Amino acid sequence: MKKIISLVLAIFLISSSFITSFANEKPSVLGESAILMDYDTGKILYGKNIHKKMYPASTTKIMTALLTLENCDLNEVVTIDYDLGNIGGSSIYIKQGESFTVETLLRALLIKSANDAAVVLANHISGSTEEFAKLMNKKAKELKTKNTHFNNPNGLPDENHYTSSYDLALIAREAMKYDRFREIVKSKYIKIAATEQYPYDRVFKSTNKFLWGVRGGNTIEYKGSIVDIKYDLVDGIKTGYTDVARKCLVSSGQKDGFRLISVVLKSEGNEVYKDSRTLLDYGFDNYTEHNIINKDAEIGSKKISFTKEKILKYKAEENFNIVTKKDDNIDNIKTKIILKEPLEIPIKKGDYVGKVQISRNNKVISSVKLVASEDVNSIFFNVDINKILRILWFGLKIILSILFVVFSIMLLIRFINKRKK
């Protein structure tokens, strides 16, 4: 009996060790370039050729969508009064004379990956695709991308149209700040109402199999089993394919409030989904997110004399999170509040009043602005008595300093006269 128990225990320990080592093992992906990035902090959890120049194909449309959200009212109606010609690739087959809201075009862009919708949006925003490309490159520079240059709004082949997995992750992070973008990229299909040119509804399924792919050709071999591509942890973002770029995929996955972004470029077939799931699962299995500063919580307060409220309450302007390995110790993370000096009255809700400094192992790693939670007003018609007292005290110190200097000079003269006598 003891031998059986010992054998079972040994098997359990070996299995546990195997599972742990498997979970901690760095992922292997087929894609030529890939990255896994924490959404909140931008921390890189995995990388493969992350700064290598790559063709992005239709993942380009993330930038086109971002600029659309920044520059347009989604309810605007766009009338296509010109012939688009044969743009090629994925399309909703827009005809001259049709009218759509910007939101419909945005949905067509992100769900169906419509190249013609990209051109219409570019023309609407900048007047031409050439001018829109300039806007794309300007935005890329603002986001501090390193190896990106756009020449068109849809990602159709162009040797001067390139990016990197790192840069695409930055662009995707920015786009995911918009609630409407998040809602669109997780949609499984788009339905476009009939128009005079098309007297029937147009319905298109999302190009992203992560959202709907089950059975048949929508499966992958994953960790020794055949599984559906559909993965409930994934809520976007964008696929891409050209003969040169091959299969590209930018994904967003969320588990227990912890969001990760993966980018895989130049993979093959359904392997791009296997690559992406491998990265996301690696992140969720091995890393965790800690909320160090909560913007909704009052961090502290300070008494302020001669004010109606008598106290200043303050909180952080934004959340501060940190991502660590699951077994990392975070007891070495400390915070220090540094209030602005002097604090001048009146203070309005939301005014900057200082910062909270975050350090790890006694080394400052970041800081977050502190803002007033409520107004603070003077008891004397918003006259800052504290400021007046500071000025008076400063003046008194100057007067005392002058008197001290005069007195010292007088003593020195007296001493010199005594010496002469």
Short mmCIF file of C-alpha atoms in Angstrom, two decimals:
data_model
loop_
_atom_site.label_atom_id
_atom_site.label_comp_id
_atom_site.label_asym_id
_atom_site.label_seq_id
_atom_site.Cartn_x
_atom_site.Cartn_y
_atom_site.Cartn_z
CA MET A 1 0.00 0.00 0.00
CA LYS A 2 2.81 2.39 0.90
CA LYS A 3 4.52 1.61 -2.41
CA ILE A 4 1.31 2.45 -4.33
CA ILE A 5 0.90 5.74 -2.46
CA SER A 6 4.56 6.60 -3.12
CA LEU A 7 4.14 5.78 -6.80
CA VAL A 8 1.00 7.93 -7.13
CA LEU A 9 2.75 10.79 -5.31
CA ALA A 10 5.77 10.53 -7.59
CA ILE A 11 3.58 10.56 -10.70
CA PHE A 12 1.71 13.59 -9.35
CA LEU A 13 4.93 15.48 -8.66
CA ILE A 14 6.35 14.66 -12.09
CA SER A 15 3.09 15.71 -13.78
CA SER A 16 2.98 18.96 -11.81
CA SER A 17 6.58 19.69 -12.72
CA PHE A 18 5.85 18.96 -16.39
CA ILE A 19 2.77 21.19 -16.44
CA THR A 20 4.64 24.03 -14.71
CA SER A 21 7.62 23.80 -17.06
CA PHE A 22 5.28 23.65 -20.05
CA ALA A 23 3.42 26.75 -18.87
CA ASN A 24 6.66 28.66 -18.34
CA GLU A 25 8.17 27.56 -21.64
CA LYS A 26 8.64 30.38 -24.15
CA PRO A 27 6.12 29.96 -26.97
CA SER A 28 7.16 28.90 -30.45
CA VAL A 29 5.34 30.52 -33.38
CA LEU A 30 5.51 30.00 -37.13
CA GLY A 31 5.04 33.68 -37.97
CA GLU A 32 8.17 35.53 -39.04
CA SER A 33 7.48 38.41 -36.65
CA ALA A 34 5.36 38.36 -33.49
CA ILE A 35 4.79 40.19 -30.22
CA LEU A 36 2.70 39.85 -27.07
CA MET A 37 2.05 43.13 -25.27
CA ASP A 38 0.14 44.04 -22.13
CA TYR A 39 -2.62 46.45 -23.11
CA ASP A 40 -2.54 48.66 -20.00
CA THR A 41 1.19 49.13 -19.53
CA GLY A 42 2.66 48.36 -22.95
CA LYS A 43 5.02 45.83 -21.37
CA ILE A 44 6.38 43.31 -23.88
CA LEU A 45 5.84 39.75 -22.65
CA TYR A 46 7.14 37.98 -25.78
CA GLY A 47 8.89 39.07 -28.93
CA LYS A 48 10.19 37.64 -32.19
CA ASN A 49 11.73 40.03 -34.71
CA ILE A 50 9.49 42.75 -33.26
CA HIS A 51 11.23 45.64 -35.06
CA LYS A 52 11.68 43.90 -38.41
CA LYS A 53 10.04 45.73 -41.34
CA MET A 54 7.08 43.65 -42.51
CA TYR A 55 4.17 44.05 -44.91
CA PRO A 56 1.00 44.50 -42.82
CA ALA A 57 -1.68 43.75 -45.44
CA SER A 58 -5.15 44.64 -44.10
CA THR A 59 -4.00 45.11 -40.51
CA THR A 60 -3.23 48.58 -41.94
CA LYS A 61 -6.94 49.28 -41.52
CA ILE A 62 -6.51 49.59 -37.75
CA MET A 63 -4.75 52.90 -38.42
CA THR A 64 -7.41 53.93 -40.96
CA ALA A 65 -10.10 53.20 -38.37
CA LEU A 66 -8.23 55.12 -35.66
CA LEU A 67 -8.00 58.23 -37.86
CA THR A 68 -11.68 57.88 -38.77
CA LEU A 69 -12.64 57.86 -35.09
CA GLU A 70 -10.43 60.87 -34.44
CA ASN A 71 -11.60 62.97 -37.38
CA CYS A 72 -15.21 62.09 -38.12
CA ASP A 73 -18.70 62.19 -36.70
CA LEU A 74 -19.89 58.59 -37.14
CA ASN A 75 -23.36 59.82 -38.12
CA GLU A 76 -22.02 61.84 -41.07
CA VAL A 77 -23.38 60.67 -44.43
CA VAL A 78 -20.83 60.14 -47.19
CA THR A 79 -22.03 60.12 -50.79
CA ILE A 80 -19.70 58.45 -53.29
CA ASP A 81 -20.01 60.75 -56.29
CA TYR A 82 -17.10 59.22 -58.16
CA ASP A 83 -16.24 55.88 -59.73
CA LEU A 84 -14.00 53.81 -57.45
CA GLY A 85 -12.93 51.57 -60.31
CA ASN A 86 -11.44 48.16 -59.57
CA ILE A 87 -9.65 48.49 -56.24
CA GLY A 88 -9.16 44.74 -55.86
CA GLY A 89 -9.19 42.40 -52.90
CA SER A 90 -11.88 42.27 -50.24
CA SER A 91 -14.75 44.68 -50.92
CA ILE A 92 -18.40 45.56 -50.24
CA TYR A 93 -18.67 46.55 -53.92
CA ILE A 94 -19.50 50.23 -53.47
CA LYS A 95 -21.09 51.84 -56.54
CA GLN A 96 -21.06 55.46 -57.62
CA GLY A 97 -24.04 57.34 -56.20
CA GLU A 98 -24.39 55.26 -53.03
CA SER A 99 -24.48 56.95 -49.62
CA PHE A 100 -23.38 55.51 -46.28
CA THR A 101 -22.84 56.81 -42.78
CA VAL A 102 -19.24 56.93 -41.63
CA GLU A 103 -20.09 54.23 -39.08
CA THR A 104 -21.31 51.84 -41.81
CA LEU A 105 -18.08 52.41 -43.74
CA LEU A 106 -16.06 51.89 -40.55
CA ARG A 107 -17.84 48.60 -39.88
CA ALA A 108 -17.26 47.48 -43.46
CA LEU A 109 -13.59 48.41 -43.07
CA LEU A 110 -13.03 46.41 -39.88
CA ILE A 111 -15.47 43.50 -40.20
CA LYS A 112 -15.45 42.72 -43.93
CA SER A 113 -11.97 44.28 -44.39
CA ALA A 114 -13.34 46.27 -47.31
CA ASN A 115 -10.62 47.92 -49.40
CA ASP A 116 -13.17 50.16 -51.13
CA ALA A 117 -14.51 51.42 -47.78
CA ALA A 118 -10.94 52.32 -46.81
CA VAL A 119 -10.52 54.44 -49.94
CA VAL A 120 -13.87 56.19 -49.41
CA LEU A 121 -12.98 57.04 -45.79
CA ALA A 122 -9.52 58.28 -46.83
CA ASN A 123 -11.03 60.53 -49.51
CA HIS A 124 -13.67 61.80 -47.09
CA ILE A 125 -11.13 62.71 -44.40
CA SER A 126 -8.21 64.02 -46.48
CA GLY A 127 -9.47 64.52 -50.01
CA SER A 128 -7.25 61.79 -51.48
CA THR A 129 -5.50 58.59 -50.47
CA GLU A 130 -2.13 60.31 -50.92
CA GLU A 131 -3.00 63.04 -48.41
CA PHE A 132 -4.51 60.47 -46.07
CA ALA A 133 -1.26 58.47 -46.14
CA LYS A 134 0.52 61.61 -44.88
CA LEU A 135 -1.96 61.76 -42.01
CA MET A 136 -1.33 58.07 -41.27
CA ASN A 137 2.42 58.61 -41.11
CA LYS A 138 2.01 61.67 -38.90
CA LYS A 139 -0.09 59.66 -36.46
CA ALA A 140 2.39 56.78 -36.55
CA LYS A 141 5.13 59.21 -35.56
CA GLU A 142 2.99 60.58 -32.70
CA LEU A 143 2.58 57.03 -31.40
CA LYS A 144 6.39 56.65 -31.43
CA THR A 145 6.46 53.82 -33.95
CA LYS A 146 9.96 52.86 -35.10
CA ASN A 147 9.66 51.16 -38.48
CA THR A 148 6.40 52.21 -40.10
CA HIS A 149 5.56 53.94 -43.36
CA PHE A 150 2.08 53.88 -44.91
CA ASN A 151 1.35 54.52 -48.57
CA ASN A 152 -2.35 53.62 -48.71
CA PRO A 153 -5.35 53.19 -46.36
CA ASN A 154 -6.00 49.49 -46.95
CA GLY A 155 -2.68 47.62 -47.03
CA LEU A 156 -2.70 46.55 -50.67
CA PRO A 157 0.84 45.60 -51.81
CA ASP A 158 3.34 48.45 -52.00
CA GLU A 159 7.05 48.09 -51.29
CA ASN A 160 7.03 51.42 -49.43
CA HIS A 161 4.12 50.36 -47.22
CA TYR A 162 5.48 48.56 -44.17
CA THR A 163 5.40 48.33 -40.39
CA SER A 164 6.51 45.94 -37.62
CA SER A 165 4.77 43.78 -35.05
CA TYR A 166 5.87 46.21 -32.33
CA ASP A 167 4.49 49.24 -34.18
CA LEU A 168 1.20 47.48 -34.95
CA ALA A 169 0.77 46.66 -31.26
CA LEU A 170 1.19 50.36 -30.42
CA ILE A 171 -1.39 51.35 -33.04
CA ALA A 172 -3.82 48.67 -31.84
CA ARG A 173 -3.45 49.81 -28.21
CA GLU A 174 -4.38 53.33 -29.22
CA ALA A 175 -7.39 52.22 -31.29
CA MET A 176 -8.67 50.00 -28.47
CA LYS A 177 -9.09 53.09 -26.28
CA TYR A 178 -12.25 53.80 -28.27
CA ASP A 179 -15.36 51.93 -27.08
CA ARG A 180 -16.87 52.00 -30.57
CA PHE A 181 -13.74 50.41 -32.04
CA ARG A 182 -13.89 47.62 -29.44
CA GLU A 183 -17.55 47.01 -30.17
CA ILE A 184 -17.00 46.80 -33.93
CA VAL A 185 -13.93 44.53 -33.96
CA LYS A 186 -15.71 41.85 -31.93
CA SER A 187 -18.75 41.80 -34.26
CA LYS A 188 -19.27 38.57 -36.18
CA TYR A 189 -20.94 40.05 -39.24
CA ILE A 190 -22.12 43.26 -40.90
CA LYS A 191 -25.46 43.88 -42.60
CA ILE A 192 -25.67 46.77 -45.04
CA ALA A 193 -29.18 47.92 -45.89
CA ALA A 194 -30.35 48.02 -49.51
CA THR A 195 -29.63 51.11 -51.58
CA GLU A 196 -30.94 52.37 -54.92
CA GLN A 197 -27.89 50.83 -56.60
CA TYR A 198 -28.21 47.55 -54.62
CA PRO A 199 -31.91 46.77 -54.00
CA TYR A 200 -31.07 44.02 -51.46
CA ASP A 201 -29.24 43.76 -48.15
CA ARG A 202 -25.55 42.97 -48.19
CA VAL A 203 -24.46 40.64 -45.36
CA PHE A 204 -20.80 39.82 -44.74
CA LYS A 205 -19.19 37.61 -42.11
CA SER A 206 -16.15 38.86 -40.19
CA THR A 207 -12.81 37.83 -41.66
CA ASN A 208 -11.68 36.95 -38.09
CA LYS A 209 -12.30 33.25 -37.44
CA PHE A 210 -11.47 33.72 -33.75
CA LEU A 211 -15.00 35.12 -33.43
CA TRP A 212 -16.98 32.37 -35.16
CA GLY A 213 -14.77 29.57 -36.55
CA VAL A 214 -16.07 26.11 -35.57
CA ARG A 215 -15.78 22.67 -37.13
CA GLY A 216 -14.66 21.67 -40.61
CA GLY A 217 -11.90 23.89 -41.96
CA ASN A 218 -12.14 26.12 -38.91
CA THR A 219 -10.04 23.98 -36.58
CA ILE A 220 -6.39 23.87 -35.53
CA GLU A 221 -4.14 21.33 -33.88
CA TYR A 222 -3.40 22.83 -30.48
CA LYS A 223 -1.45 21.20 -27.66
CA GLY A 224 -2.08 17.72 -29.01
CA SER A 225 -5.80 18.15 -29.73
CA ILE A 226 -7.96 19.36 -32.59
CA VAL A 227 -9.86 22.44 -31.39
CA ASP A 228 -12.11 25.05 -32.95
CA ILE A 229 -10.44 28.32 -33.95
CA LYS A 230 -13.25 30.23 -32.18
CA TYR A 231 -11.84 31.34 -28.85
CA ASP A 232 -14.06 33.07 -26.32
CA LEU A 233 -11.20 35.02 -24.74
CA VAL A 234 -10.60 36.88 -28.01
CA ASP A 235 -12.59 40.05 -28.77
CA GLY A 236 -10.91 41.33 -31.97
CA ILE A 237 -9.00 42.85 -33.71
CA LYS A 238 -7.99 42.55 -37.40
CA THR A 239 -6.87 40.04 -40.01
CA GLY A 240 -4.71 40.62 -43.07
CA TYR A 241 -3.55 38.72 -46.13
CA THR A 242 -1.71 39.34 -49.38
CA ASP A 243 0.52 37.00 -51.38
CA VAL A 244 3.58 38.90 -50.12
CA ALA A 245 2.52 39.61 -46.52
CA ARG A 246 0.97 36.15 -46.09
CA LYS A 247 -1.33 35.64 -43.09
CA CYS A 248 -1.32 38.48 -40.54
CA LEU A 249 -3.39 38.85 -37.40
CA VAL A 250 -3.67 41.40 -34.61
CA SER A 251 -5.63 40.02 -31.65
CA SER A 252 -7.02 41.26 -28.37
CA GLY A 253 -7.75 38.82 -25.57
CA GLN A 254 -9.14 39.46 -22.12
CA LYS A 255 -9.29 37.25 -19.03
CA ASP A 256 -10.46 38.42 -15.61
CA GLY A 257 -9.96 42.05 -16.63
CA PHE A 258 -6.39 41.39 -17.85
CA ARG A 259 -6.11 42.38 -21.53
CA LEU A 260 -3.31 41.36 -23.87
CA ILE A 261 -2.58 42.26 -27.49
CA SER A 262 -0.80 39.86 -29.83
CA VAL A 263 0.50 40.52 -33.33
CA VAL A 264 1.58 37.78 -35.73
CA LEU A 265 2.93 38.65 -39.18
CA LYS A 266 3.75 36.40 -42.13
CA SER A 267 2.30 33.16 -40.86
CA GLU A 268 0.48 30.59 -42.97
CA GLY A 269 -3.13 29.42 -43.26
CA ASN A 270 -4.87 28.69 -39.97
CA GLU A 271 -1.46 28.56 -38.28
CA VAL A 272 -1.84 32.30 -37.73
CA TYR A 273 -4.64 31.50 -35.25
CA LYS A 274 -2.57 28.83 -33.56
CA ASP A 275 0.32 31.32 -33.26
CA SER A 276 -1.95 33.97 -31.81
CA ARG A 277 -3.66 31.68 -29.31
CA THR A 278 -0.28 30.30 -28.25
CA LEU A 279 0.89 33.83 -27.43
CA LEU A 280 -2.29 34.86 -25.61
CA ASP A 281 -2.40 31.67 -23.53
CA TYR A 282 1.27 32.06 -22.66
CA GLY A 283 0.52 35.52 -21.33
CA PHE A 284 -2.53 34.51 -19.32
CA ASP A 285 -0.84 31.39 -17.92
CA ASN A 286 2.36 33.07 -16.79
CA TYR A 287 1.62 36.73 -16.05
CA THR A 288 -0.76 38.68 -13.88
CA GLU A 289 -1.73 42.33 -13.54
CA HIS A 290 -1.66 44.26 -10.26
CA ASN A 291 -3.50 47.53 -9.72
CA ILE A 292 -1.13 49.74 -7.72
CA ILE A 293 -2.99 53.07 -8.06
CA ASN A 294 -6.77 53.26 -8.45
CA LYS A 295 -8.04 56.50 -9.98
CA ASP A 296 -11.48 56.05 -8.39
CA ALA A 297 -10.13 55.89 -4.85
CA GLU A 298 -9.28 58.90 -2.69
CA ILE A 299 -5.55 58.69 -2.06
CA GLY A 300 -5.17 61.29 0.68
CA SER A 301 -5.98 64.72 2.06
CA LYS A 302 -4.29 67.82 3.44
CA LYS A 303 -5.56 70.49 5.83
CA ILE A 304 -5.57 73.99 4.33
CA SER A 305 -6.19 76.94 6.62
CA PHE A 306 -8.55 79.83 5.80
CA THR A 307 -10.67 77.75 3.41
CA LYS A 308 -14.37 76.93 3.52
CA GLU A 309 -13.71 73.21 3.08
CA LYS A 310 -10.72 73.25 5.50
CA ILE A 311 -9.26 70.25 3.68
CA LEU A 312 -8.03 69.27 0.23
CA LYS A 313 -8.93 65.76 -0.93
CA TYR A 314 -7.03 64.33 -3.86
CA LYS A 315 -6.87 61.25 -6.05
CA ALA A 316 -4.87 59.89 -8.99
CA GLU A 317 -5.60 61.19 -12.48
CA GLU A 318 -5.34 57.67 -13.91
CA ASN A 319 -4.88 54.06 -12.89
CA PHE A 320 -1.42 52.60 -12.56
CA ASN A 321 -1.02 48.87 -13.15
CA ILE A 322 2.01 46.66 -13.24
CA VAL A 323 2.38 43.27 -14.91
CA THR A 324 4.60 40.61 -13.34
CA LYS A 325 5.22 36.91 -13.51
CA LYS A 326 2.62 35.15 -11.38
CA ASP A 327 5.21 34.07 -8.80
CA ASP A 328 6.90 37.50 -8.53
CA ASN A 329 6.90 39.31 -5.20
CA ILE A 330 5.32 42.80 -5.34
CA ASP A 331 5.96 43.74 -1.70
CA ASN A 332 8.94 45.74 -2.96
CA ILE A 333 6.64 48.18 -4.78
CA LYS A 334 6.19 51.38 -2.77
CA THR A 335 4.34 54.67 -3.34
CA LYS A 336 5.22 58.18 -2.16
CA ILE A 337 2.95 61.23 -2.32
CA ILE A 338 4.58 64.53 -3.32
CA LEU A 339 2.20 67.49 -3.14
CA LYS A 340 2.72 70.68 -5.13
CA GLU A 341 4.24 73.50 -3.09
CA PRO A 342 2.75 75.97 -2.61
CA LEU A 343 -0.91 75.01 -3.10
CA GLU A 344 -2.69 78.18 -4.25
CA ILE A 345 -6.36 78.85 -3.52
CA PRO A 346 -8.85 78.55 -5.15
CA ILE A 347 -8.42 74.94 -6.27
CA LYS A 348 -10.94 73.52 -8.71
CA LYS A 349 -11.96 69.88 -8.96
CA GLY A 350 -9.53 68.15 -11.33
CA ASP A 351 -6.70 70.68 -10.83
CA TYR A 352 -3.18 69.28 -10.65
CA VAL A 353 -2.00 69.22 -7.01
CA GLY A 354 1.00 66.89 -7.04
CA LYS A 355 2.07 63.39 -7.95
CA VAL A 356 2.35 59.93 -6.50
CA GLN A 357 5.73 58.34 -7.15
CA ILE A 358 5.98 54.59 -7.64
CA SER A 359 9.22 52.76 -6.90
CA ARG A 360 10.36 49.17 -6.95
CA ASN A 361 13.40 48.00 -5.04
CA ASN A 362 13.99 51.65 -4.09
CA LYS A 363 14.18 52.68 -7.76
CA VAL A 364 11.56 55.07 -9.17
CA ILE A 365 9.74 53.35 -12.04
CA SER A 366 6.90 55.79 -12.72
CA SER A 367 4.69 58.56 -11.37
CA VAL A 368 1.01 59.49 -11.68
CA LYS A 369 -0.47 62.98 -11.42
CA LEU A 370 -2.65 63.82 -8.42
CA VAL A 371 -5.76 65.94 -8.94
CA ALA A 372 -8.21 67.59 -6.54
CA SER A 373 -11.32 65.52 -5.82
CA GLU A 374 -13.34 68.63 -4.91
CA ASP A 375 -13.19 72.43 -5.06
CA VAL A 376 -11.33 74.27 -2.29
CA ASN A 377 -12.29 77.94 -1.77
CA SER A 378 -11.06 80.76 0.42
CA ILE A 379 -13.22 82.03 3.28
CA PHE A 380 -12.45 85.62 2.14
CA PHE A 381 -14.09 86.02 -1.29
CA ASN A 382 -11.56 83.65 -2.87
CA VAL A 383 -8.63 85.75 -1.62
CA ASP A 384 -5.80 83.33 -0.89
CA ILE A 385 -4.97 84.28 2.71
CA ASN A 386 -2.24 81.65 2.79
CA LYS A 387 -0.59 83.29 -0.21
CA ILE A 388 -0.79 86.72 1.45
CA LEU A 389 0.74 85.28 4.63
CA ARG A 390 3.50 83.68 2.57
CA ILE A 391 4.22 87.03 0.91
CA LEU A 392 4.20 88.83 4.29
CA TRP A 393 6.44 86.19 5.80
CA PHE A 394 8.80 86.43 2.84
CA GLY A 395 8.87 90.23 3.21
CA LEU A 396 9.46 89.95 6.95
CA LYS A 397 12.38 87.60 6.32
CA ILE A 398 13.89 90.12 3.89
CA ILE A 399 13.49 92.95 6.42
CA LEU A 400 15.01 90.85 9.19
CA SER A 401 17.87 89.90 6.88
CA ILE A 402 18.53 93.57 6.06
CA LEU A 403 18.41 94.51 9.76
CA PHE A 404 20.80 91.68 10.54
CA VAL A 405 23.23 92.86 7.86
CA VAL A 406 23.00 96.50 9.10
CA PHE A 407 23.48 95.43 12.71
CA SER A 408 26.48 93.27 11.72
CA ILE A 409 28.06 96.18 9.83
CA MET A 410 27.55 98.47 12.85
CA LEU A 411 29.19 95.94 15.13
CA LEU A 412 32.08 95.58 12.71
CA ILE A 413 32.59 99.37 12.53
CA ARG A 414 32.48 99.59 16.31
CA PHE A 415 35.01 96.81 16.59
CA ILE A 416 37.35 98.48 14.07
CA ASN A 417 37.11 101.83 15.90
CA LYS A 418 37.98 100.13 19.18
CA ARG A 419 41.01 98.51 17.59
CA LYS A 420 42.20 101.91 16.29
CA LYS A 421 41.95 103.47 19.75
#
